[in-house]
CSV table of C-alpha atoms and ligand atoms in Angstrom, one decimal:
chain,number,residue,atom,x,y,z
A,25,UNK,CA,20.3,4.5,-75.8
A,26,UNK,CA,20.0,0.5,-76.4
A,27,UNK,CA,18.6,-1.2,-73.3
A,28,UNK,CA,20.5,-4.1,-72.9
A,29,UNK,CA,19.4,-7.3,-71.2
A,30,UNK,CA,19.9,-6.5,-67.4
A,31,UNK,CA,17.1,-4.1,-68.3
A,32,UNK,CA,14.7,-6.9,-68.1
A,33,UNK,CA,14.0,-10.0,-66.0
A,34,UNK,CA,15.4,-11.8,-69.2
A,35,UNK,CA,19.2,-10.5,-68.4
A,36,UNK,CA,18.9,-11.2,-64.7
A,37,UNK,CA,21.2,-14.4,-64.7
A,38,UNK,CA,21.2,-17.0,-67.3
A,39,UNK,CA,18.5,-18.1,-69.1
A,40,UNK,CA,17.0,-21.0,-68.0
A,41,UNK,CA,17.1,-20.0,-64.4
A,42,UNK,CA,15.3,-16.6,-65.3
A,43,UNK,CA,13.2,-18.6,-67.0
A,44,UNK,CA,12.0,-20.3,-64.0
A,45,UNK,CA,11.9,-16.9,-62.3
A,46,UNK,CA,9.3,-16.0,-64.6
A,47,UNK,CA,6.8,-19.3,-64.0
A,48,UNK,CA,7.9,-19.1,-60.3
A,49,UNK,CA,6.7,-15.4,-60.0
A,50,UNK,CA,3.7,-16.2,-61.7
A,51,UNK,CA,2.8,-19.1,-59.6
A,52,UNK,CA,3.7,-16.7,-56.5
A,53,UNK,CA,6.9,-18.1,-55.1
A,54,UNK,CA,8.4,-15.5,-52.9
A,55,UNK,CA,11.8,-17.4,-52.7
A,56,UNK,CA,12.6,-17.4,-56.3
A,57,UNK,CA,11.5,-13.9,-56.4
A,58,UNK,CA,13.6,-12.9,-54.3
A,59,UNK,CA,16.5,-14.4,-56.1
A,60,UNK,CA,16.2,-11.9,-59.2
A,61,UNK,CA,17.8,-8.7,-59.1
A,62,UNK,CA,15.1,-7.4,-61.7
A,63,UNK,CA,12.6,-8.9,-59.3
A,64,UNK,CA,13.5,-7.4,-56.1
A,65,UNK,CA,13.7,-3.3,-57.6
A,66,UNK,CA,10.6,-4.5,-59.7
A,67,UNK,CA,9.0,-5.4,-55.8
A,68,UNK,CA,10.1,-1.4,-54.5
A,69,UNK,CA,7.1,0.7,-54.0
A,70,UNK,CA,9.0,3.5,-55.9
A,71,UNK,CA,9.1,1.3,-58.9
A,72,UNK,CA,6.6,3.0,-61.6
A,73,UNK,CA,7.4,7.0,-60.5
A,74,UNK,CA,11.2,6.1,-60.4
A,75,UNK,CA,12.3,3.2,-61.4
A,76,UNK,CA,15.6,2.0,-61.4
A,77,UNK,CA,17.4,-0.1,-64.3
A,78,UNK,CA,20.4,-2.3,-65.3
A,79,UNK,CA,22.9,-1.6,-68.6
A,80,UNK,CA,25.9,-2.9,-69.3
A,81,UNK,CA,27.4,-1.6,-72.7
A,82,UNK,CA,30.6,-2.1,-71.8
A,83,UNK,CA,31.4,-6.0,-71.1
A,84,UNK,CA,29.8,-9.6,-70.0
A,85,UNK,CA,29.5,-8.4,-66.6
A,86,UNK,CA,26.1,-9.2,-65.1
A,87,UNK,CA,25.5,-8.1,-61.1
A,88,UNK,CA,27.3,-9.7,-58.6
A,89,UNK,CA,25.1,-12.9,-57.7
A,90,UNK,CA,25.5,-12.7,-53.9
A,91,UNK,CA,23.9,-8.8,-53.2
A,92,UNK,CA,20.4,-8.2,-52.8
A,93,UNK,CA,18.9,-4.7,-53.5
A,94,UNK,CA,16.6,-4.0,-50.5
A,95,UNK,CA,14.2,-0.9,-49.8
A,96,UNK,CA,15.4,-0.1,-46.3
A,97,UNK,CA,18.3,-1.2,-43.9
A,98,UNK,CA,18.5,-4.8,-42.4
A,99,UNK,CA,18.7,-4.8,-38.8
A,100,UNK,CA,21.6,-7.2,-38.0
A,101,UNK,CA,22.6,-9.4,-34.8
A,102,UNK,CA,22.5,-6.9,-31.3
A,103,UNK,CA,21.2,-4.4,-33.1
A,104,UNK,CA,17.3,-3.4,-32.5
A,105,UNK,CA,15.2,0.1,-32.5
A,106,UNK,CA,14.1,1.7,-29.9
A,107,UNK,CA,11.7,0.0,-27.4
A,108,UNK,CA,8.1,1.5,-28.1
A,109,UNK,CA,8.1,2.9,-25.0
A,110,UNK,CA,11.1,5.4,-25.4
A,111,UNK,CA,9.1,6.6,-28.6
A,112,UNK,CA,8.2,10.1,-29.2
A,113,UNK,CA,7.2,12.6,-31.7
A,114,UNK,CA,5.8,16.4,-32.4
A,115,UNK,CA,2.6,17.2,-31.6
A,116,UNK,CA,2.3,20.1,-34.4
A,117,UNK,CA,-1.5,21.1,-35.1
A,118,UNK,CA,-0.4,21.4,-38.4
A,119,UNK,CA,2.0,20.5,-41.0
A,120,UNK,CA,3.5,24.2,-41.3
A,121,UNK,CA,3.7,24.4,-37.8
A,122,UNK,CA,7.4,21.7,-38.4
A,123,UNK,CA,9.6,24.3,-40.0
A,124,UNK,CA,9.5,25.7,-36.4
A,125,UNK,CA,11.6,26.2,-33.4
A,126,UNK,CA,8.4,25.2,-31.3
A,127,UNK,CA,8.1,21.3,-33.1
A,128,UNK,CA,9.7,19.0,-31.0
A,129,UNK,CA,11.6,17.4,-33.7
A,130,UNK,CA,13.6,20.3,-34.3
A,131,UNK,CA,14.3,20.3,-30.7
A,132,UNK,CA,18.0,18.8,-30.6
A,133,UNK,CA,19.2,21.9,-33.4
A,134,UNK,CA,21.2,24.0,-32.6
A,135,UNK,CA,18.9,27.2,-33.3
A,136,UNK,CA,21.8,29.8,-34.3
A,137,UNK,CA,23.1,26.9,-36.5
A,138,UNK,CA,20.5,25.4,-38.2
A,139,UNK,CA,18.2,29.3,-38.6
A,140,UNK,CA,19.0,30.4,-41.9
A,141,UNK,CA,15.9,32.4,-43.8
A,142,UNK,CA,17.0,33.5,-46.8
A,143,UNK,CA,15.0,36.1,-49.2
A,144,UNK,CA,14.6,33.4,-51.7
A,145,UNK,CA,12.1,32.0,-49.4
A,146,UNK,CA,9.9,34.7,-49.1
A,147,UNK,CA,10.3,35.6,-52.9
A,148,UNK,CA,6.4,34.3,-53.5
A,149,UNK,CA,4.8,36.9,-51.0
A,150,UNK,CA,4.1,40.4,-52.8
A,151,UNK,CA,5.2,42.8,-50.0
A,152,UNK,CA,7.5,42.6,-47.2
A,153,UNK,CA,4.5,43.6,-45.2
A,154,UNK,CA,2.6,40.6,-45.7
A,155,UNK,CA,6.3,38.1,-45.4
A,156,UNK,CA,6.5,39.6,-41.9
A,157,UNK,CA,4.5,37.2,-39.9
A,158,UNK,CA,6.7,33.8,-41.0
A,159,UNK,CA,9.7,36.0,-40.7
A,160,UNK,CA,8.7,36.8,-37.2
A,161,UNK,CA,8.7,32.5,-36.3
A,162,UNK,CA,12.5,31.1,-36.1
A,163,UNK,CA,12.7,29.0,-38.8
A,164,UNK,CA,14.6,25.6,-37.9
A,165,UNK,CA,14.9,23.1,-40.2
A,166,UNK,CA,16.5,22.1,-43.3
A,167,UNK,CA,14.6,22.9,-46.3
A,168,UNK,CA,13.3,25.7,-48.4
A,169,UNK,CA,9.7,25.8,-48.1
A,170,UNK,CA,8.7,28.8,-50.3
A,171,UNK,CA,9.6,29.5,-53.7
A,172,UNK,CA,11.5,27.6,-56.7
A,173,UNK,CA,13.5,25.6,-53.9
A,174,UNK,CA,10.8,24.1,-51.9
A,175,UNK,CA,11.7,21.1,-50.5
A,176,UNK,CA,15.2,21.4,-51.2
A,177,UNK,CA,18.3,21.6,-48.5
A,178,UNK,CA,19.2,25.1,-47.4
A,179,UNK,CA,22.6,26.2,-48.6
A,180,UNK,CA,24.1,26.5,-45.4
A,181,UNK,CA,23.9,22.6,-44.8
A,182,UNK,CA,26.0,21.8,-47.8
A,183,UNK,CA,28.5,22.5,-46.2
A,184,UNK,CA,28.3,22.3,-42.6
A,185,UNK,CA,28.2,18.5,-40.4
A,186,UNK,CA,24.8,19.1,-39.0
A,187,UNK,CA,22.6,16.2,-38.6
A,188,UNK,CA,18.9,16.3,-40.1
A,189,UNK,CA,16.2,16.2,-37.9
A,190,UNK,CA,12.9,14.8,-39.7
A,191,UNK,CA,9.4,14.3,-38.3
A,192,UNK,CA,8.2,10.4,-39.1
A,193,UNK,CA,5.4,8.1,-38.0
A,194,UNK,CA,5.6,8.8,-34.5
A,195,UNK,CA,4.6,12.8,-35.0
A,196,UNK,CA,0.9,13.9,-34.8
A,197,UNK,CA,1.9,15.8,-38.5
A,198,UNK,CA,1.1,14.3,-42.2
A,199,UNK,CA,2.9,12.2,-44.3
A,200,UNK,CA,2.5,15.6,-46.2
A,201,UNK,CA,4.7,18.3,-43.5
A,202,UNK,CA,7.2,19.5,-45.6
A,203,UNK,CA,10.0,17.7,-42.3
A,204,UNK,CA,9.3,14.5,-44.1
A,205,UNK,CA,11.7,14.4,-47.5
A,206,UNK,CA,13.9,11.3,-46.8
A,207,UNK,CA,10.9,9.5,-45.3
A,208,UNK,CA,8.9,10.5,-48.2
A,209,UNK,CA,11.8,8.7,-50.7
A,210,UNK,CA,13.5,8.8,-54.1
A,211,UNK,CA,11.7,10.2,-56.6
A,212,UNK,CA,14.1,10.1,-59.3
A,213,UNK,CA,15.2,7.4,-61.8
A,214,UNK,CA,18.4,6.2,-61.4
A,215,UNK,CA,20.3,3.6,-63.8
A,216,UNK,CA,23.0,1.6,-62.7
A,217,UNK,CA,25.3,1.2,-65.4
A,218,UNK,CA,29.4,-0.1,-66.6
A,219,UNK,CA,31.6,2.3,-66.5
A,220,UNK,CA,34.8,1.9,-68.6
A,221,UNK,CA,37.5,2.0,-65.8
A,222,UNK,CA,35.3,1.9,-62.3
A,223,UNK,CA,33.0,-1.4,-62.4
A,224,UNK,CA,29.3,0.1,-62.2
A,225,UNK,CA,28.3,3.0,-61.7
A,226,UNK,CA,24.8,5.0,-61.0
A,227,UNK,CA,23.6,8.2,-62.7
A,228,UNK,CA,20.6,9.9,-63.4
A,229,UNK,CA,17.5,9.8,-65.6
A,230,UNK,CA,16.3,13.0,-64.8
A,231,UNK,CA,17.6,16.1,-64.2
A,232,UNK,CA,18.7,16.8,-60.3
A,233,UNK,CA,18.4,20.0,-58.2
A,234,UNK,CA,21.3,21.5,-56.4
A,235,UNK,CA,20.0,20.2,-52.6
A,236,UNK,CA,17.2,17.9,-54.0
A,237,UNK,CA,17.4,14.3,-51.7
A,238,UNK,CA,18.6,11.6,-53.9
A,239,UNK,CA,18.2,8.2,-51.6
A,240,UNK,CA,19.5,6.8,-48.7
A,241,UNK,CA,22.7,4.8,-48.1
A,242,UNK,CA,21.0,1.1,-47.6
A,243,UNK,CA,23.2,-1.9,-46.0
A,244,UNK,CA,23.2,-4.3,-43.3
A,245,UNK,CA,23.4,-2.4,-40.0
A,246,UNK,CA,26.3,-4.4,-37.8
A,247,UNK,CA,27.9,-3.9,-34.9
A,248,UNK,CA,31.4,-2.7,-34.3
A,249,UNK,CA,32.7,-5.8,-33.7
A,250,UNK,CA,30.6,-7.4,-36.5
A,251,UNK,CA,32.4,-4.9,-38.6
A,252,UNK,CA,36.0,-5.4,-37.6
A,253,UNK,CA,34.8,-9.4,-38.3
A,254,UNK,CA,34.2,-8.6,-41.8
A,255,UNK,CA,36.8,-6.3,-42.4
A,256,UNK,CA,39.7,-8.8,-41.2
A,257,UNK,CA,37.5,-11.7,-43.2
A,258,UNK,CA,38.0,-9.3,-46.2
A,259,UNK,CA,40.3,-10.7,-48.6
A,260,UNK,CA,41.7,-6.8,-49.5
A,261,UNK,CA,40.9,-5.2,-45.9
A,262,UNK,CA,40.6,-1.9,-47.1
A,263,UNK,CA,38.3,-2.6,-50.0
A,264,UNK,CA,35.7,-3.7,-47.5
A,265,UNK,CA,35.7,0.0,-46.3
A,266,UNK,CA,34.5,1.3,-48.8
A,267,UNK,CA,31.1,-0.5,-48.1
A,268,UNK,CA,31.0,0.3,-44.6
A,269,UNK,CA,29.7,3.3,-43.1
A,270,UNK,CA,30.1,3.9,-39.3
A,271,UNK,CA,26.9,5.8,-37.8
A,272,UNK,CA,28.8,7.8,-35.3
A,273,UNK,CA,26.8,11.0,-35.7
A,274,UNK,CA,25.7,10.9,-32.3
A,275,UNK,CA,28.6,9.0,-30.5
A,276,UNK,CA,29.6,10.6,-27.5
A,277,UNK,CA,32.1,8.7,-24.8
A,278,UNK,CA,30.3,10.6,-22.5
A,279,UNK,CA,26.7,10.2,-23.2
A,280,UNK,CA,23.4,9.0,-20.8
A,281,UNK,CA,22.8,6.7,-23.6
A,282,UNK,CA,25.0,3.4,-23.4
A,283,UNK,CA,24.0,2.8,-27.2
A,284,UNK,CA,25.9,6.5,-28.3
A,285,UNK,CA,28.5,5.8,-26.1
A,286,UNK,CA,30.6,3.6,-28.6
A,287,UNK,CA,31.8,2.0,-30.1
A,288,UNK,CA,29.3,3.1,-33.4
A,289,UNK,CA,27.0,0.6,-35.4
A,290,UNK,CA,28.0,0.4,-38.6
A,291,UNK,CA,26.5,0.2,-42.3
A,292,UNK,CA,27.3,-2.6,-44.7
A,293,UNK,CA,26.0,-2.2,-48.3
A,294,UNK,CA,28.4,-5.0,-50.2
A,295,UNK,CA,25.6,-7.7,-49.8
A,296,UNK,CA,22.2,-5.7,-49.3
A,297,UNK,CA,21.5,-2.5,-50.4
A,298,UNK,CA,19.6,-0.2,-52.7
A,299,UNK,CA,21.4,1.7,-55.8
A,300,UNK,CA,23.5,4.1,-53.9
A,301,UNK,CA,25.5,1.2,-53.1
A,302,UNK,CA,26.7,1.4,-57.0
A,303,UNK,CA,27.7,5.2,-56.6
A,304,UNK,CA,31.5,5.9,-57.0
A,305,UNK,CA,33.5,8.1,-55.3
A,306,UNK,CA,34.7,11.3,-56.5
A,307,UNK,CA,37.3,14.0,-55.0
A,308,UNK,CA,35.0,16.5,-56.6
A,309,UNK,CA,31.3,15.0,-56.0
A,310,UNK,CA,27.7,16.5,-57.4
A,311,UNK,CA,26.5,14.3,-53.8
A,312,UNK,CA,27.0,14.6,-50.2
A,313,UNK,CA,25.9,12.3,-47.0
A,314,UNK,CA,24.2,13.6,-44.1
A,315,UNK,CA,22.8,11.9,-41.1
A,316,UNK,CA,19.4,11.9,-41.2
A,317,UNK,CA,17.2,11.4,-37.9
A,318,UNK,CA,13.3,10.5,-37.0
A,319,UNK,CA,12.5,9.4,-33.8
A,320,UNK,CA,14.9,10.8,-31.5
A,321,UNK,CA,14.9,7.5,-29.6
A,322,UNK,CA,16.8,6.1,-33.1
A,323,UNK,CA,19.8,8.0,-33.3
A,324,UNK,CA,21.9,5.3,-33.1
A,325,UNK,CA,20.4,3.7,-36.6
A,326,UNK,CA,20.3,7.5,-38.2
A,327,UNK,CA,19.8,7.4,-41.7
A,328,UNK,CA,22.6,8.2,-44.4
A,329,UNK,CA,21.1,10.2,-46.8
A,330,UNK,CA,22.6,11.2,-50.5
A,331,UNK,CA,21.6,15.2,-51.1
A,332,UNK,CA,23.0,17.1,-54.1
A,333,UNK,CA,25.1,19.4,-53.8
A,334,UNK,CA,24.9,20.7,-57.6
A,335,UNK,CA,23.0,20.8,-60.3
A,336,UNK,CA,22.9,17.6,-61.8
A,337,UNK,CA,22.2,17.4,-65.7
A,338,UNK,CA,20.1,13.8,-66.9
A,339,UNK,CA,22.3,11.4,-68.0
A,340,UNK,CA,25.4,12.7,-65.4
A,341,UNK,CA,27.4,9.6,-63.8
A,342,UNK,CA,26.6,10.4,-59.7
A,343,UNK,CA,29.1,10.8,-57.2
A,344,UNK,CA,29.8,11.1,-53.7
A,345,UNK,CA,33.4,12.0,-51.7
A,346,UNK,CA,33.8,8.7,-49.6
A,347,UNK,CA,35.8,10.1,-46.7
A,348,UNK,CA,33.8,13.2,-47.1
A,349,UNK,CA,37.0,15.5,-47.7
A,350,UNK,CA,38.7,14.0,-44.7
A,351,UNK,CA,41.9,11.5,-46.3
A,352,UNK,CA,45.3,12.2,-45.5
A,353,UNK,CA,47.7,14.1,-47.6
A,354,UNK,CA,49.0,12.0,-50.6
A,355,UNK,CA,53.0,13.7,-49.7
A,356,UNK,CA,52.8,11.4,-46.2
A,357,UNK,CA,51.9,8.3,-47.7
A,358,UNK,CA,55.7,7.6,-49.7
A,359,UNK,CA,56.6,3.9,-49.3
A,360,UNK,CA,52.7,2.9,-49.4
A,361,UNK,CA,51.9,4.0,-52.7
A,362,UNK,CA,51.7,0.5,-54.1
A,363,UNK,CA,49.6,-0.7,-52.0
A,364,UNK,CA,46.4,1.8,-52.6
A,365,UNK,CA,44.3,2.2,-55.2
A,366,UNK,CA,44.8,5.0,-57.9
A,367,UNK,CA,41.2,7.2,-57.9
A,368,UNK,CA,39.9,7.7,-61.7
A,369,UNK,CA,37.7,10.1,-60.6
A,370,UNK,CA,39.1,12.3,-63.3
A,371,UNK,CA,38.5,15.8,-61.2
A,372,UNK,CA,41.4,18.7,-61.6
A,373,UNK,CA,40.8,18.6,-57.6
A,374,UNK,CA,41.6,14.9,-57.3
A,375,UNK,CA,43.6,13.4,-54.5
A,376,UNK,CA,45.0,10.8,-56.6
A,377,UNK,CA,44.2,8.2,-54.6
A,378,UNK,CA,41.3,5.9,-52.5
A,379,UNK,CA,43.1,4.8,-49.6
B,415,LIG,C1,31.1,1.2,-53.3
B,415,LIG,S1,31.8,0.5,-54.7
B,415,LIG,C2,31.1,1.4,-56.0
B,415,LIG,C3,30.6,0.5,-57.1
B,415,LIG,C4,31.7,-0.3,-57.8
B,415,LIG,N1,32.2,0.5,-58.9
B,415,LIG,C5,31.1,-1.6,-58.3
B,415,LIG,O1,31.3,-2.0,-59.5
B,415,LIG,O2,30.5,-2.3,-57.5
B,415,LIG,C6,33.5,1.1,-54.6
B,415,LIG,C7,34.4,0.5,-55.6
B,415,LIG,O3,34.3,1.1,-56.8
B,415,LIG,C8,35.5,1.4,-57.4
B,415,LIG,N2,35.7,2.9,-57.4
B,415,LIG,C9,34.7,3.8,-57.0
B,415,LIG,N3,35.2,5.0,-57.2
B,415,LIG,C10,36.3,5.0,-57.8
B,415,LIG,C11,37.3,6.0,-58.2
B,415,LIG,N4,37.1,7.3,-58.1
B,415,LIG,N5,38.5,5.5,-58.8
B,415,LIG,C12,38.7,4.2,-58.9
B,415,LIG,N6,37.8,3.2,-58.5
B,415,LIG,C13,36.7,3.6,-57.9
B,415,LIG,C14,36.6,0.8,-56.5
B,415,LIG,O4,36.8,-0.5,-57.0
B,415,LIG,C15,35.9,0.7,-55.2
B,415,LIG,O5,36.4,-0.4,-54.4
B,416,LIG,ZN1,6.3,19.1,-35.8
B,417,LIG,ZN1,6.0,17.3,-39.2
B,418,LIG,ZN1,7.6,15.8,-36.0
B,419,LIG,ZN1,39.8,11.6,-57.3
């Protein structure tokens, strides 16, 4: 396929100005750097394994001007992580010892839930004899750790609203413990790219397992009432929505915690964000979001992390259901058709419209 110029720091904006993006990089100014799209995913430590690129074959359009792509969220105003001293994490001798009930980072699972060992797990050891002892231990978390689908979700999560609970710097385990795939990153090469009837778009350059971690949802976290500013500052109010995540796993009316009381924090990707930002929706998606956890004393900045819920073939646009199944039926919405937008998702299961 012809690379076309967003592909290189040459097609970043016009020329003269990349131009001086080029002498200013070389001359080590960190504010003109920072200008260039090409510049800031060049700066991403995932950038030689899976890098991520820029085509437009379609039109003239180049990147909007005023996002940034960033490598992980942006605390906003009033919103801060947990003080050091409300830290915590496993103390697992060893890395295996995290696919376990006993790890305290599995801790918050519900055990009947989240237990799922499946044959396919086991499918490496040569008699049931010698499977026995790791069948004996309640396994707890979410991945595969034997077999052809190591490191991929279990099954049962595709489906269900269960939050991921990961071990992370705070744990006495390696960067290594099978617990650690979001922290551990993308590993796949995406390409942002024009779509003929959606604006950009994202798909793959490789080839994606059926559960394999894709990236995480990046963005500005806000408050609530930061979020409701932006959304009634939105020239088209509900097109700011669709940039806007609300991190509500964990918000509970009720809870000890006056940060999960509510109202939730919320996640805006329209200015700053990595590629998932460019993903389009899709009644019939190959992604799904879950919340993602690491320190416990962080739920209320859990992750959003893209898994995929089919096999994805290289080249394959990537999608992702926005309101995760949950929009209204189309039959109640007569009068206020003209006023939402048609979805082009192009799905037999579509539900004709965004909002
Ligand atoms: C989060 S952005 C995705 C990236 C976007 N296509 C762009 O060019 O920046 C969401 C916007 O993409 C477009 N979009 C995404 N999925 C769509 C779909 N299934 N049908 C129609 N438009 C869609 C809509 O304009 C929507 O407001
Ligand atoms: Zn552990
Ligand atoms: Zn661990
Ligand atoms: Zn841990
Ligand atoms: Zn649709």
């Amino acid at each position: 396929m012809a690379k076309t110029k967003q592909d290189t720091p040459e097609g970043c904006a016009s020329l003269d100005k990349d131009f001086r993006e080029l002498i200013s990089a070389k001359q080590g100014n960190e504010d003109e750097k920072e200008d260039c799209h090409w510049c800031q995913l060049r700066s991403f430590t995932t950038h030689k394994a899976a890098p991520i690129t820029v085509v437009n074959e379609i039109d003239g359009q180049t990147l909007p001007q005023n996002f940034r792509f960033i490598n992980g969220v942006v605390l906003g105003a009033g919103v801060s992580a947990a003080d050091l001293s409300f830290r915590s994490g496993c103390t697992c001798g060893q890395d295996e010892d995290c696919q376990y009930s006993g790890c305290l980072c599995l801790a918050d699972l519900d055990q009947d839930e989240a237990s799922d060992d499946s044959a396919d797990d086991y499918s490496e050891f040569d008699t049931a004899a010698a499977a026995a002892p790791l069948l004996a231990r309640k396994k707890a978390y979410a991945y595969h750790i034997h077999g052809s689908k190591a490191g991929l979700l279990r099954s049962k999560l595709y489906t269900s609203k269960l939050p991921l609970y990961e071990c992370h710097q705070g744990c006495a385990c390696s960067s290594d413990c099978p617990n650690r795939v979001v922290e551990r990153g993308r590993t796949v090469p995406l390409q942002i790219f024009r779509t003929q009837d959606r604006g950009w778009g994202v798909r793959t350059q490789e080839s994606i397992k059926k559960g394999q971690f894709v990236d995480r949802y990046l963005g500005e976290v806000i408050t609530s009432a930061e979020a409701d500013r932006r959304r009634a500052a939105s020239v088209v109010y509900r097109r700011k929505d669709v940039y806007l995540f609300a991190l509500d796993k964990f918000t509970d009316p009720r809870s000890l915690d006056g940060r999960l009381k509510g109202p939730p924090l919320e996640v805006d990707g329209e200015f700053m964000s990595g590629p998932t930002r460019f993903i389009n929706h899709s009644c019939d998606p190959n992604l799904r979001i879950f919340a993602r956890v690491g320190d416990h004393a962080d739920k209320h900045i859990h992750d959003l992390a893209l898994f995929a819920i089919k096999d994805i073939q290289k080249g394959e646009e990537l999608t992702f259901d926005y309101v995760d199944g949950a929009s209204g039926d189309s039959e109640d919405l007569d009068g206020k058709m003209e006023d939402m937008t048609k979805c082009l998702c192009g799905s037999s299961k579509c539900r004709r419209f965004l909002w």
